[in-house]
CSV table of C-alpha atoms in Angstrom, one decimal:
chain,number,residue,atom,x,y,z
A,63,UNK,CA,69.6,-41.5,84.1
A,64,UNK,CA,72.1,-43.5,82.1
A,65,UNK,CA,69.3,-43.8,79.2
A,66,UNK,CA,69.3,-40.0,79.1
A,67,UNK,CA,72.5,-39.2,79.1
A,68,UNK,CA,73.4,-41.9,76.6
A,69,UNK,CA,70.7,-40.7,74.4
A,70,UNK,CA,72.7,-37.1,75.0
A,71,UNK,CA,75.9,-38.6,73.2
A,72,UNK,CA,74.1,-40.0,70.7
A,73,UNK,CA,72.5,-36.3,69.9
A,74,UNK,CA,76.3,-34.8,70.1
A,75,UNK,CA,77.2,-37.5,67.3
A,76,UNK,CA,74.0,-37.0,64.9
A,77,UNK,CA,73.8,-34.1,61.9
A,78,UNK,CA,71.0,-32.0,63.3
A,79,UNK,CA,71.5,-29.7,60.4
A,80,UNK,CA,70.7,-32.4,57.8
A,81,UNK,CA,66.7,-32.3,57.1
A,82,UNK,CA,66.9,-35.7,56.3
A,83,UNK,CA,68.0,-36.4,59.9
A,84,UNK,CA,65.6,-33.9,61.3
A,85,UNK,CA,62.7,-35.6,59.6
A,86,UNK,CA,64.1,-38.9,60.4
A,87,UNK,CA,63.9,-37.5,64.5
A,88,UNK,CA,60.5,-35.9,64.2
A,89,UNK,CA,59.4,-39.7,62.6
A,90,UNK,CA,60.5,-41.5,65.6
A,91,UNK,CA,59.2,-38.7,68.3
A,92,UNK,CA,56.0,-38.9,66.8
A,93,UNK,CA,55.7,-42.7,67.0
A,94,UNK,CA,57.2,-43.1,70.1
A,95,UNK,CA,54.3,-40.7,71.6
A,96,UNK,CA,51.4,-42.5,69.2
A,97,UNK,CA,52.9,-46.1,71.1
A,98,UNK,CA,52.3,-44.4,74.6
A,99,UNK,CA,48.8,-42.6,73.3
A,100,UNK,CA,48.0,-46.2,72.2
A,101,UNK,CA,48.8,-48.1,74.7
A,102,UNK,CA,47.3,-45.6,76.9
A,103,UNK,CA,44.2,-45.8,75.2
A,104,UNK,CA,44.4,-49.9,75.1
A,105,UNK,CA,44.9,-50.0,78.6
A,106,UNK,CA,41.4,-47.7,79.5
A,107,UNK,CA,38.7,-50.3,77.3
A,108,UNK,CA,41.0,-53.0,79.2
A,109,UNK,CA,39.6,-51.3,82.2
A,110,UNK,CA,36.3,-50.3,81.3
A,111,UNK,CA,35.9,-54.2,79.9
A,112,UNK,CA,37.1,-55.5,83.3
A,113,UNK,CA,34.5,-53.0,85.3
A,114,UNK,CA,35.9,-54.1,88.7
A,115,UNK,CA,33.5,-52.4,91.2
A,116,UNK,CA,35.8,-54.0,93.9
A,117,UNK,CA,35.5,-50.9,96.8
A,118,UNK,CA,39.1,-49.6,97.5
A,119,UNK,CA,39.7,-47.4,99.9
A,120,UNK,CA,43.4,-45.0,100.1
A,121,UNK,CA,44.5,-42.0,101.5
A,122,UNK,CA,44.8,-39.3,99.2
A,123,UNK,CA,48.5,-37.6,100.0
A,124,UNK,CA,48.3,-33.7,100.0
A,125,UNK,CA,50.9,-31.2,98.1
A,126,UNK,CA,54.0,-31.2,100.2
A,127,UNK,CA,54.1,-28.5,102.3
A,128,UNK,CA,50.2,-27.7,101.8
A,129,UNK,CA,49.6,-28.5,106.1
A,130,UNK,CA,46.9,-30.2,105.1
A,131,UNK,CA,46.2,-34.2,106.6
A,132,UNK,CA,46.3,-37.2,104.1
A,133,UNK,CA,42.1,-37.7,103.9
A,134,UNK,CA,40.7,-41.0,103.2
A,135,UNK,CA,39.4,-41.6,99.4
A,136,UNK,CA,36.5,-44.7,98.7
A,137,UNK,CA,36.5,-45.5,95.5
A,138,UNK,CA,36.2,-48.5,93.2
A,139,UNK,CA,39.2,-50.7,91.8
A,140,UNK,CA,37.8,-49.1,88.0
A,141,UNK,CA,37.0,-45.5,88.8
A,142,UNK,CA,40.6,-45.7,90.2
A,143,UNK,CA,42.3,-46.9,87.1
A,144,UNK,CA,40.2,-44.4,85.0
A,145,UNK,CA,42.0,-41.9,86.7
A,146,UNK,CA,45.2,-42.7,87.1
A,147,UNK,CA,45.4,-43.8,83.4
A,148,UNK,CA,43.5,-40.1,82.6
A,149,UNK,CA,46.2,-38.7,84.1
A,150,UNK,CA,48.7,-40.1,82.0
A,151,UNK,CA,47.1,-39.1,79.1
A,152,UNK,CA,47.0,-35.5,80.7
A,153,UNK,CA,50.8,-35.7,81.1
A,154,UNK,CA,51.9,-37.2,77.2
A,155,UNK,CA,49.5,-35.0,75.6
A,156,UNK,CA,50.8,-32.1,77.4
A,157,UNK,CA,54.6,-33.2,77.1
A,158,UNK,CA,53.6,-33.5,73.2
A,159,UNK,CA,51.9,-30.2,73.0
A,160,UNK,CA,55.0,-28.5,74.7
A,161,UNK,CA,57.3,-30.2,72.3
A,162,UNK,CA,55.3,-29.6,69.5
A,163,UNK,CA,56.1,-25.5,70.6
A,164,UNK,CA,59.5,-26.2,71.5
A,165,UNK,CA,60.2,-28.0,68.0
A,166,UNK,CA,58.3,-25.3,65.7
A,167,UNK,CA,58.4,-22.5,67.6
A,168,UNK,CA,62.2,-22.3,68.5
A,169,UNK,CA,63.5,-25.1,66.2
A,170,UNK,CA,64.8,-27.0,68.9
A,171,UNK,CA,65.6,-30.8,67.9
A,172,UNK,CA,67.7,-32.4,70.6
A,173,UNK,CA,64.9,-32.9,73.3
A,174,UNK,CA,63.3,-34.3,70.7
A,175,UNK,CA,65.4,-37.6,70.7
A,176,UNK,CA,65.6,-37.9,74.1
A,177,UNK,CA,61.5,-37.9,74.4
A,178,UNK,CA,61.8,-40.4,71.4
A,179,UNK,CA,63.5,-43.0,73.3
A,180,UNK,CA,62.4,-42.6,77.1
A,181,UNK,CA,59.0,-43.7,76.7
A,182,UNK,CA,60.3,-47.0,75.2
């Protein structure tokens, strides 16, 4: 919380009208995002290398206020992984896309710098 808001000050202090500053913001959104694409992508042939067929069994939680009971999931340690780290991909390349609108759609620039320096 104190990263966000601190990032907040930082936009209140910053020339947003300045193109130079806008393309100097776009810059570091767009490698912040290609960092946690990366690393994303690093962290699946990590997994796929590993290929831990180690069973694992969880209970898969329900949506809150679904009614529904927890149910038991077998899976391996890799197919596991796979998913949780497809997942993440889901959710930056879908946080990207919907800046990506934000940004050239409405010109908006101060979420921006936030999303810039969370992921780090």
């Amino acid at each position: 919380m104190a990263i966000v808001m601190g990032s907040m000050q930082i936009t209140n202090r910053l020339d947003l009208e300045d193109t130079k500053t806008k393309q100097i913001i776009l810059a570091a959104y767009v490698t912040a995002q290609a960092v946690v694409i990366g690393v994303s992508f690093l962290i699946q042939r990590r997994i796929t290398a590993k290929k831990d067929t180690t069973v694992l069994k969880y209970l898969d939680q329900p949506k809150p206020m679904s009614g529904e009971q927890p149910k038991l999931v077998t899976t391996t340690n890799m197919d596991y992984d796979l998913e949780q780290n497809a997942q993440a991909q889901k959710q930056a390349l879908i946080g990207l896309a919907l800046m990506v609108f934000l940004h050239f759609q409405f010109g908006v620039i101060r979420p921006l710098i936030v999303q810039s320096i969370l992921p780090i």
